[in-house]
PDB file of C-alpha atoms in Angstrom:
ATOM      1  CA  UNK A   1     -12.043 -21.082   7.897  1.00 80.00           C
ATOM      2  CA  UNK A   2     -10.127 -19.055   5.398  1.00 84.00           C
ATOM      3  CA  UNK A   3      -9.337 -15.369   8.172  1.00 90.00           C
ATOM      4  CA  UNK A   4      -7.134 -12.586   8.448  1.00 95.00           C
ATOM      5  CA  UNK A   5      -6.708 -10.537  11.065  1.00 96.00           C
ATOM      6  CA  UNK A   6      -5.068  -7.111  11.785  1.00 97.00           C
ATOM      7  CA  UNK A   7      -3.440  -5.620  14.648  1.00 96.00           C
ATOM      8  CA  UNK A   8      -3.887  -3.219  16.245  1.00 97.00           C
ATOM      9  CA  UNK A   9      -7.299  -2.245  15.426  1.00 96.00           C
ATOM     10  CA  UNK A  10      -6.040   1.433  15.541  1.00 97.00           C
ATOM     11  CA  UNK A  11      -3.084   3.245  16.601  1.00 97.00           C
ATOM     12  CA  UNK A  12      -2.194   7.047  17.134  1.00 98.00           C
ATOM     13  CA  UNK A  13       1.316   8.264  16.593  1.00 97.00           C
ATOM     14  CA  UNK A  14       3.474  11.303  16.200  1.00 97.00           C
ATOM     15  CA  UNK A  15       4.295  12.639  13.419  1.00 97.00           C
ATOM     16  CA  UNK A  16       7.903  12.308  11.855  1.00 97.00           C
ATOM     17  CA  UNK A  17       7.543   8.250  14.080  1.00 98.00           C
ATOM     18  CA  UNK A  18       7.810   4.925  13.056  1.00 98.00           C
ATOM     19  CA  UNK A  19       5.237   2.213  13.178  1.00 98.00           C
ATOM     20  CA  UNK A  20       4.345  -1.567  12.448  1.00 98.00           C
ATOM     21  CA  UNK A  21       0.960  -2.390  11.620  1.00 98.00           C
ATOM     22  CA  UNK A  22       0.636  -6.766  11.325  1.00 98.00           C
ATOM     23  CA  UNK A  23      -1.327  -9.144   9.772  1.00 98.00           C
ATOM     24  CA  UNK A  24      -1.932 -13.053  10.851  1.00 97.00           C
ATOM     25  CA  UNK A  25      -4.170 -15.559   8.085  1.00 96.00           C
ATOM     26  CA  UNK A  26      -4.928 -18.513   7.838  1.00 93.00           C
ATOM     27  CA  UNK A  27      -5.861 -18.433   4.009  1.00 86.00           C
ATOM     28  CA  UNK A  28      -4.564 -21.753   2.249  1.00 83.00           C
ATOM     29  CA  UNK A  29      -3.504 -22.568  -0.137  1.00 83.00           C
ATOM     30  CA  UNK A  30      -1.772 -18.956  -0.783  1.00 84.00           C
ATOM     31  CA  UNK A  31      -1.530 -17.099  -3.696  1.00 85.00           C
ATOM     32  CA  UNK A  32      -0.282 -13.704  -2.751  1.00 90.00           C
ATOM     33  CA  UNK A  33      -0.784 -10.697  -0.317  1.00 94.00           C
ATOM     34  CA  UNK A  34      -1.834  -7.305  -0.592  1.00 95.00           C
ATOM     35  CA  UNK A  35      -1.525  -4.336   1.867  1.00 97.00           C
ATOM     36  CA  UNK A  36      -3.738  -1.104   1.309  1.00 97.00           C
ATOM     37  CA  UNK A  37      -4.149   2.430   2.064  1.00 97.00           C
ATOM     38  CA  UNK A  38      -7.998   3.510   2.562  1.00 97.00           C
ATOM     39  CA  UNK A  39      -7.678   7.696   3.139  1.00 96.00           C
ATOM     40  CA  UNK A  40     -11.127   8.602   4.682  1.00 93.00           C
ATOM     41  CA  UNK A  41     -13.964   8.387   2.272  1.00 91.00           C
ATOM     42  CA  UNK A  42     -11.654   7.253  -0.734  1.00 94.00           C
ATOM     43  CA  UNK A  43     -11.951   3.803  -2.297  1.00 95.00           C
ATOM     44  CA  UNK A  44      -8.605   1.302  -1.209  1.00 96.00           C
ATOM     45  CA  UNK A  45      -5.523   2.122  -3.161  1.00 95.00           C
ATOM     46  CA  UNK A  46      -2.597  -0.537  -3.605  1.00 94.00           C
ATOM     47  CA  UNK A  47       0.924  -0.196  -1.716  1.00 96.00           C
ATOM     48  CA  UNK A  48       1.845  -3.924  -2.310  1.00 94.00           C
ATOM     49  CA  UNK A  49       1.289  -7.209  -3.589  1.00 92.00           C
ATOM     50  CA  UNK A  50       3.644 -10.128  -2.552  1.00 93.00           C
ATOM     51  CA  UNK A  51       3.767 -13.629  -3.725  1.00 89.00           C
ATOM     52  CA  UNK A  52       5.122 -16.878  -1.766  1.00 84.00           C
ATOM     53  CA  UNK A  53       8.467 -16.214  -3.003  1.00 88.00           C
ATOM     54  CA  UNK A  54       9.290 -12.726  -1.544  1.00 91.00           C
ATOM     55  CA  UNK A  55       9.693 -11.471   2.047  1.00 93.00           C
ATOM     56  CA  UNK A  56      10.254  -8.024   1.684  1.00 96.00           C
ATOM     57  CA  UNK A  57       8.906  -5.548  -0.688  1.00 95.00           C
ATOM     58  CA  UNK A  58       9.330  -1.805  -0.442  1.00 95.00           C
ATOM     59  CA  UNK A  59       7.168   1.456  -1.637  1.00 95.00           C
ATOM     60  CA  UNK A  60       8.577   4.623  -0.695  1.00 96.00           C
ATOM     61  CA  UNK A  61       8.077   4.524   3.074  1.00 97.00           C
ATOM     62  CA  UNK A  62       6.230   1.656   3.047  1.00 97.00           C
ATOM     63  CA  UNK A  63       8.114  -1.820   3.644  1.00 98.00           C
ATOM     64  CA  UNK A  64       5.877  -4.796   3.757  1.00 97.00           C
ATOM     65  CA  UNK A  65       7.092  -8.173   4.978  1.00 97.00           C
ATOM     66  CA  UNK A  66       6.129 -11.616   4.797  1.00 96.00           C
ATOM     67  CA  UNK A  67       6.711 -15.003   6.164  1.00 94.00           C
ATOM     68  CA  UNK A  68       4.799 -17.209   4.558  1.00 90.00           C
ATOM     69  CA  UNK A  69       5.732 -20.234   7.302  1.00 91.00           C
ATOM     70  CA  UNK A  70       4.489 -18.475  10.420  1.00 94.00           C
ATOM     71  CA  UNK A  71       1.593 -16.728   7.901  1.00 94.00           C
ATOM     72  CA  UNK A  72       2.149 -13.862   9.369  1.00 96.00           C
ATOM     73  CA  UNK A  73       3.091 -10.560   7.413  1.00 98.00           C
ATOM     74  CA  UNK A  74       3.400  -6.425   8.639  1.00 98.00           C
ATOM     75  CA  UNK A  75       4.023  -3.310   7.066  1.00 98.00           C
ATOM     76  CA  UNK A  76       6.395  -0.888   8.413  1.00 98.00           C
ATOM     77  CA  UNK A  77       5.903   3.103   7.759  1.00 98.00           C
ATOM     78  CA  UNK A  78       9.041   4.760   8.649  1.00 98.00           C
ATOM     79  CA  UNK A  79       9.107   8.650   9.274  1.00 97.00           C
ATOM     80  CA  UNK A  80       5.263   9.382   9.558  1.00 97.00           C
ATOM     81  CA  UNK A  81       3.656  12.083   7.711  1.00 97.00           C
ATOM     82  CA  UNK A  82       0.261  13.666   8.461  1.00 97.00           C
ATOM     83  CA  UNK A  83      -0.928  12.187   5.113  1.00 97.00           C
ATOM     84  CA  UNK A  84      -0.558   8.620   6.260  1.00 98.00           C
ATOM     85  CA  UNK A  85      -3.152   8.950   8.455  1.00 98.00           C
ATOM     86  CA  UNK A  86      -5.396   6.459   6.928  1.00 98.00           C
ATOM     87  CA  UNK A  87      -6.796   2.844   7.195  1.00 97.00           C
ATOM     88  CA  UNK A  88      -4.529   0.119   6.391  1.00 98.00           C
ATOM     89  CA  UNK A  89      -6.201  -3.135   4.946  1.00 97.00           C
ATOM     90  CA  UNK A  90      -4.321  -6.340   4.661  1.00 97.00           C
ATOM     91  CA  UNK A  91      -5.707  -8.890   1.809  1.00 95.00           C
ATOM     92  CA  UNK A  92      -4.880 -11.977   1.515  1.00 93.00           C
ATOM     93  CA  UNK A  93      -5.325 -14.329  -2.051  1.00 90.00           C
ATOM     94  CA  UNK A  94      -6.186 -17.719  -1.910  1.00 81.00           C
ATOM     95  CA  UNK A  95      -4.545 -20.046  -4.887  1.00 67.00           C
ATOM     96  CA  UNK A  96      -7.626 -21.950  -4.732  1.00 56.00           C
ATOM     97  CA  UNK A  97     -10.010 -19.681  -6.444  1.00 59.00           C
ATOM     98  CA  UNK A  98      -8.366 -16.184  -6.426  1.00 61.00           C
ATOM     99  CA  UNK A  99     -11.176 -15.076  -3.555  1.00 77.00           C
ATOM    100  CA  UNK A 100      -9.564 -12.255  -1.934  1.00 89.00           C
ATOM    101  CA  UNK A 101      -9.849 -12.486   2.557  1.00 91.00           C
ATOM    102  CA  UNK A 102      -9.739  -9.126   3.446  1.00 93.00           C
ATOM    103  CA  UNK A 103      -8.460  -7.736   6.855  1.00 95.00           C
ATOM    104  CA  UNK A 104     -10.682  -5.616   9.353  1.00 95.00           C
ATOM    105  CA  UNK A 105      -7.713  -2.857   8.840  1.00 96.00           C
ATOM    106  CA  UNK A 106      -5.805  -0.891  11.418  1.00 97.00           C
ATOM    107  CA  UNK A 107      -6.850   2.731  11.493  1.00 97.00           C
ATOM    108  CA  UNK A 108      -3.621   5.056  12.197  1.00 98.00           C
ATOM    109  CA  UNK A 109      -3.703   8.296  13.121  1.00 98.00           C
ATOM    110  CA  UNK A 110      -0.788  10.498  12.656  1.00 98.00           C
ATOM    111  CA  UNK A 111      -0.513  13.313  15.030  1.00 97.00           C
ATOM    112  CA  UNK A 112       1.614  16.896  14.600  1.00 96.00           C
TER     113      UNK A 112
ATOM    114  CA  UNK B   1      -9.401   6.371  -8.755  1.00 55.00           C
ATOM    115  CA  UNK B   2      -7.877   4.572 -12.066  1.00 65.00           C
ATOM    116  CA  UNK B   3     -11.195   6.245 -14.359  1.00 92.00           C
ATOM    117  CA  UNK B   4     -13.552   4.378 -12.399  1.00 96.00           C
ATOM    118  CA  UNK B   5     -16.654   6.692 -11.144  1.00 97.00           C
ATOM    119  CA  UNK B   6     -19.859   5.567  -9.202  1.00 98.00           C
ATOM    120  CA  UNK B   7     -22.901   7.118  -9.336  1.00 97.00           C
ATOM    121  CA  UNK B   8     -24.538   8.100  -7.042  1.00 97.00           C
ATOM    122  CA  UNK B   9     -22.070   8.869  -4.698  1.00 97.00           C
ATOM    123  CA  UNK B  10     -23.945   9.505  -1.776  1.00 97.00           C
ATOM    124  CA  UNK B  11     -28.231   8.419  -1.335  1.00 97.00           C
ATOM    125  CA  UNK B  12     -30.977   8.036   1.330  1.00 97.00           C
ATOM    126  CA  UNK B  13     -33.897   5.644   0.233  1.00 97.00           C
ATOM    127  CA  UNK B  14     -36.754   4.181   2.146  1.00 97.00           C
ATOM    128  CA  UNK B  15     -36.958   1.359   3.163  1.00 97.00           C
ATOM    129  CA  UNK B  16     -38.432  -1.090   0.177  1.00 97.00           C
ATOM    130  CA  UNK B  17     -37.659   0.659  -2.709  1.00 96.00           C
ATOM    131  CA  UNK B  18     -35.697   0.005  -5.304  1.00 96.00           C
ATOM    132  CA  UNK B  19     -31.947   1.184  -5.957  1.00 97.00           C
ATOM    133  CA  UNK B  20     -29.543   1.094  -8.669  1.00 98.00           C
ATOM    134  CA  UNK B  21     -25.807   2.188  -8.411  1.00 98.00           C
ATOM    135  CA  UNK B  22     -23.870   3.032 -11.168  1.00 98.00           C
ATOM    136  CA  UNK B  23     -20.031   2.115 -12.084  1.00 98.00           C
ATOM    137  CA  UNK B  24     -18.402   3.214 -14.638  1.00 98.00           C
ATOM    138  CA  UNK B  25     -14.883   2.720 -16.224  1.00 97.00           C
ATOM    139  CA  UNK B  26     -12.689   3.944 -18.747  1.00 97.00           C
ATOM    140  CA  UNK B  27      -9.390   1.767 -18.608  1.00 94.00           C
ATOM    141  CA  UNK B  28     -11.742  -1.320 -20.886  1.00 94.00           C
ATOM    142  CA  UNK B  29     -10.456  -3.744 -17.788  1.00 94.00           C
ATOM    143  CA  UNK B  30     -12.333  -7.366 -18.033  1.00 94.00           C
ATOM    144  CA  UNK B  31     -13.270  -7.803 -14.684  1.00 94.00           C
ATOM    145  CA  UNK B  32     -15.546  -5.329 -12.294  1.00 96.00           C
ATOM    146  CA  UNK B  33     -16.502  -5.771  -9.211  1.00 96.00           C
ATOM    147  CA  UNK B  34     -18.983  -4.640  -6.353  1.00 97.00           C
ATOM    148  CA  UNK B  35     -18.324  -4.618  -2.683  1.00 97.00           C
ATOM    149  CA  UNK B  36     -19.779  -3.890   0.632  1.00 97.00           C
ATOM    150  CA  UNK B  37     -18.118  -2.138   3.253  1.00 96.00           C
ATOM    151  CA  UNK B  38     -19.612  -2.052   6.988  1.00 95.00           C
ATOM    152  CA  UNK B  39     -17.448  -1.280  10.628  1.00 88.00           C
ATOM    153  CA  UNK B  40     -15.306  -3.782  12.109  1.00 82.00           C
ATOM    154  CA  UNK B  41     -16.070  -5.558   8.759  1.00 85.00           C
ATOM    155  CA  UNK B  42     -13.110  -6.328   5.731  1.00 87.00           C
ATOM    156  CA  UNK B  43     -14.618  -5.676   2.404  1.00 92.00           C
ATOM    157  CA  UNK B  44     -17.174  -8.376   1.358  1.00 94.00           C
ATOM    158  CA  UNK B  45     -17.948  -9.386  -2.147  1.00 93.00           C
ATOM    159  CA  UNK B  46     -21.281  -8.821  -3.312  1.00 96.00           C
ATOM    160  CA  UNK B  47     -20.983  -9.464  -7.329  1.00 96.00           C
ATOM    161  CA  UNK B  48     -18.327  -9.683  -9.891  1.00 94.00           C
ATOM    162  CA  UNK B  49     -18.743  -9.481 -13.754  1.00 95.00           C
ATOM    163  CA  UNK B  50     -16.047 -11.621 -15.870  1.00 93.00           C
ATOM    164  CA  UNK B  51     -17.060 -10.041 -19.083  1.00 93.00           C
ATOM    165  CA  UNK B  52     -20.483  -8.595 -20.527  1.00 95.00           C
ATOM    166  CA  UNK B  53     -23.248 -10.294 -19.739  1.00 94.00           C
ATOM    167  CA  UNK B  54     -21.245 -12.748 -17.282  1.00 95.00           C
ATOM    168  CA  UNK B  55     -21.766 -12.442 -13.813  1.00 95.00           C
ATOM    169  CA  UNK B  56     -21.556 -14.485 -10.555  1.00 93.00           C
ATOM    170  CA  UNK B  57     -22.305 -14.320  -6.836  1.00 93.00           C
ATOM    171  CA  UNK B  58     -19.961 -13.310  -4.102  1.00 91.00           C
ATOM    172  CA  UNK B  59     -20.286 -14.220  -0.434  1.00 89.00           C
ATOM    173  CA  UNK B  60     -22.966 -11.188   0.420  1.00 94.00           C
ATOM    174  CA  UNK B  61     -25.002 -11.756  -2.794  1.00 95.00           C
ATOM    175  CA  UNK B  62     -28.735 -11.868  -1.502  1.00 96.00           C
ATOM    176  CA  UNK B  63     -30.784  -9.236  -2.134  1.00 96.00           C
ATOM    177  CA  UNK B  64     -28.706  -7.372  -5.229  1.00 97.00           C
ATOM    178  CA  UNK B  65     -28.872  -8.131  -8.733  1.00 97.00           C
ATOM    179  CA  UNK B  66     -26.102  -6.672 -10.771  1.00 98.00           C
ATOM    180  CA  UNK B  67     -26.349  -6.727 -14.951  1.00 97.00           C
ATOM    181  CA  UNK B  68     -23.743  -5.445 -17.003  1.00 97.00           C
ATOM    182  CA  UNK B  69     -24.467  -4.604 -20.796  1.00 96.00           C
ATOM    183  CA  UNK B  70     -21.459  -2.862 -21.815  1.00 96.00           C
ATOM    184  CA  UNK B  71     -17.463  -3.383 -21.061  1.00 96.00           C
ATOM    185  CA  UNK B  72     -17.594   0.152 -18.630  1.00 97.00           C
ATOM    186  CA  UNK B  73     -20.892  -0.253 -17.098  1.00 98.00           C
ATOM    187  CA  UNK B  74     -21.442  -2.804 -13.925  1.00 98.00           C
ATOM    188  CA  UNK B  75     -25.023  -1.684 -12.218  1.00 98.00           C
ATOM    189  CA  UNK B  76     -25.769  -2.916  -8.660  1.00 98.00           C
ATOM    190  CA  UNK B  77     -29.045  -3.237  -7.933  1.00 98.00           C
ATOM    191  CA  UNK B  78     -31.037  -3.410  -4.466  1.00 97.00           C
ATOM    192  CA  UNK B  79     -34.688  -4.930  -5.699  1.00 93.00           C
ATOM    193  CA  UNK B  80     -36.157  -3.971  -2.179  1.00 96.00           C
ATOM    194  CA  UNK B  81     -34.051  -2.174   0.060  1.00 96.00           C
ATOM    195  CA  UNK B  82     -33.607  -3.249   3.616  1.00 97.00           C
ATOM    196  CA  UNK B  83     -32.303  -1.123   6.494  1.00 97.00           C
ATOM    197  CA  UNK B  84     -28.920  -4.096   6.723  1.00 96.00           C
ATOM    198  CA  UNK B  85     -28.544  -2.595   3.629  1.00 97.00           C
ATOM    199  CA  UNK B  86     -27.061   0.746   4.670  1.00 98.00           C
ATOM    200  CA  UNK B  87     -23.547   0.798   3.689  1.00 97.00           C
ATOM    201  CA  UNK B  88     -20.624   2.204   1.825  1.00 97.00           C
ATOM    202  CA  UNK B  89     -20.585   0.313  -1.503  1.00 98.00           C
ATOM    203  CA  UNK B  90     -17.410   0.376  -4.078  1.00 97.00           C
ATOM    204  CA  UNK B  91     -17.189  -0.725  -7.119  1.00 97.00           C
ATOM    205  CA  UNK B  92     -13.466  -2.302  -8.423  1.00 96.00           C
ATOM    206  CA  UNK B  93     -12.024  -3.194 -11.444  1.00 95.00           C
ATOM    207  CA  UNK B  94      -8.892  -5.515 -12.749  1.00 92.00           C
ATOM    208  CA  UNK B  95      -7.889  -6.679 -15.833  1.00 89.00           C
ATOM    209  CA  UNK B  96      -7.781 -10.577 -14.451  1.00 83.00           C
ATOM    210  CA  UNK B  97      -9.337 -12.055 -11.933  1.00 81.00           C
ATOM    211  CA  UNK B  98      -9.100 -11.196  -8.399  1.00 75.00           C
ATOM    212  CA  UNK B  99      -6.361 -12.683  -6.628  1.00 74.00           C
ATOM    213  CA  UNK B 100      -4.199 -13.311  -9.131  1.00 76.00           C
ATOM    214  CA  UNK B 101      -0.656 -11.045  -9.679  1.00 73.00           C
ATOM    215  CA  UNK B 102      -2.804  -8.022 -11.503  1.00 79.00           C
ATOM    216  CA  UNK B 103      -3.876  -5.516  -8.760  1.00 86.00           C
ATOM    217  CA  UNK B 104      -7.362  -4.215  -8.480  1.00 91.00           C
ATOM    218  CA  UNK B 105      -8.498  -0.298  -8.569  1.00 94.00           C
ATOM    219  CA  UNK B 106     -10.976   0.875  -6.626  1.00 96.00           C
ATOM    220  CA  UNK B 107     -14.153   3.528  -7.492  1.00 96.00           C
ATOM    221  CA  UNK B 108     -14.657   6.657  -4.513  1.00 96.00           C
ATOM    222  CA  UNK B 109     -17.722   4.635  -3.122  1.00 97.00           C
ATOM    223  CA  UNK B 110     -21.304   5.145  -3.196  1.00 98.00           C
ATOM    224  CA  UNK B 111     -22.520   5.819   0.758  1.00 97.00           C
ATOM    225  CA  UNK B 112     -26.194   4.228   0.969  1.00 98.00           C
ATOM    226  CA  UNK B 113     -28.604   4.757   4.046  1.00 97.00           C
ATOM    227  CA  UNK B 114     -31.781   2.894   3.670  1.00 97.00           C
ATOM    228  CA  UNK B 115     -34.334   4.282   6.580  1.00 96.00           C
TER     229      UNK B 115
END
């Protein structure tokens, strides 16, 4: 069964911190991967999309990883601001049909 | 939210009756979208629209109906409303299909309690 799953489920952190937020599938075959940032009562909003082909992909802040062997994949906020306290939603593309497997999320709060 | 609104954005029905959300877009994107979004839950397909007039199922698709008449208008609708039914629903839009390299954009969500 085509799953992805996030950990931690949530995680609290101070502010000015670094964290690492991961995501495991099993989604195949694999199209591409998505991480994004759900603020509290806002609609998802896109940090990254990564294909087979690339392991690292940066947005501001934001790295996002992948190793498509070990299907495994994080994302990596360096120096935490209040304003990424948020949901972060891993989503994973299947090459099959394009259905998007979405992640459970990792809630992180970001503490002064 | 990438001139995508819902409407309403917030609504308390009974249970039974009949509800219609709104989306609406301005960017003239192809493909729209609705999804559900419940705790400890990823966001779960209910309907996607492919073009006017052309819709399909997603994975949650019992119990809504969804037309769409015009490019910027997809309409969800809940012919009897159920209390499993309470949820945040958003509505998404992309100019090819889902899963492919094109990224999607997300409306603010419509937050539906059904008592």
């Amino acid at each position: 069964k085509n799953q992805v799953e996030q950990s931690p489920q949530s995680l609290i952190i101070l502010e000015g911190k670094n964290c690492t937020l991961q995501c495991n599938y099993t989604v195949s075959p694999f199209s591409n991967l998505r991480w994004y940032k759900q603020d509290t009562g806002r609609g998802p909003v896109s940090l990254t999309i990564m294909t087979f082909s690339e392991n690292t992909k940066s947005n501001g802040r934001y790295t996002a990883t992948l190793d498509a062997d070990t299907k495994q994949s994080s994302l990596h906020i360096t120096a935490s601001q209040l304003s990424d306290s948020a949901s972060y939603i891993c989503v994973v593309s299947g090459d099959s049909n394009y259905q998007l497997i979405w992640g459970a999320g990792t809630k992180l709060i970001i503490k002064p | 939210d990438a001139g995508i609104t819902q409407s309403p954005r917030h609504k308390v029905t009974e249970t039974g009756t009949p509800v219609t959300l709104r989306c609406h877009q301005t960017e003239n994107h192809r493909y729209m979208y609705w999804y559900r979004q419940d705790p400890g839950h990823g966001l779960r397909l209910i309907h996607y629209s492919y073009g006017v007039k052309d819709t399909d199922k997603g994975e949650v698709s019992d119990g809504y109906s969804v037309s769409r008449s015009k490019t910027e208008d997809f309409l969800l609708t809940l012919e009897s409303a159920t209390s499993s039914q309470t949820s945040v629903y958003f509505c998404a839009i992309s100019e090819s299909m889902a899963g492919g390299p094109n990224e999607q954009y997300f409306g603010p969500g419509t937050r539906l309690t059904v008592t």
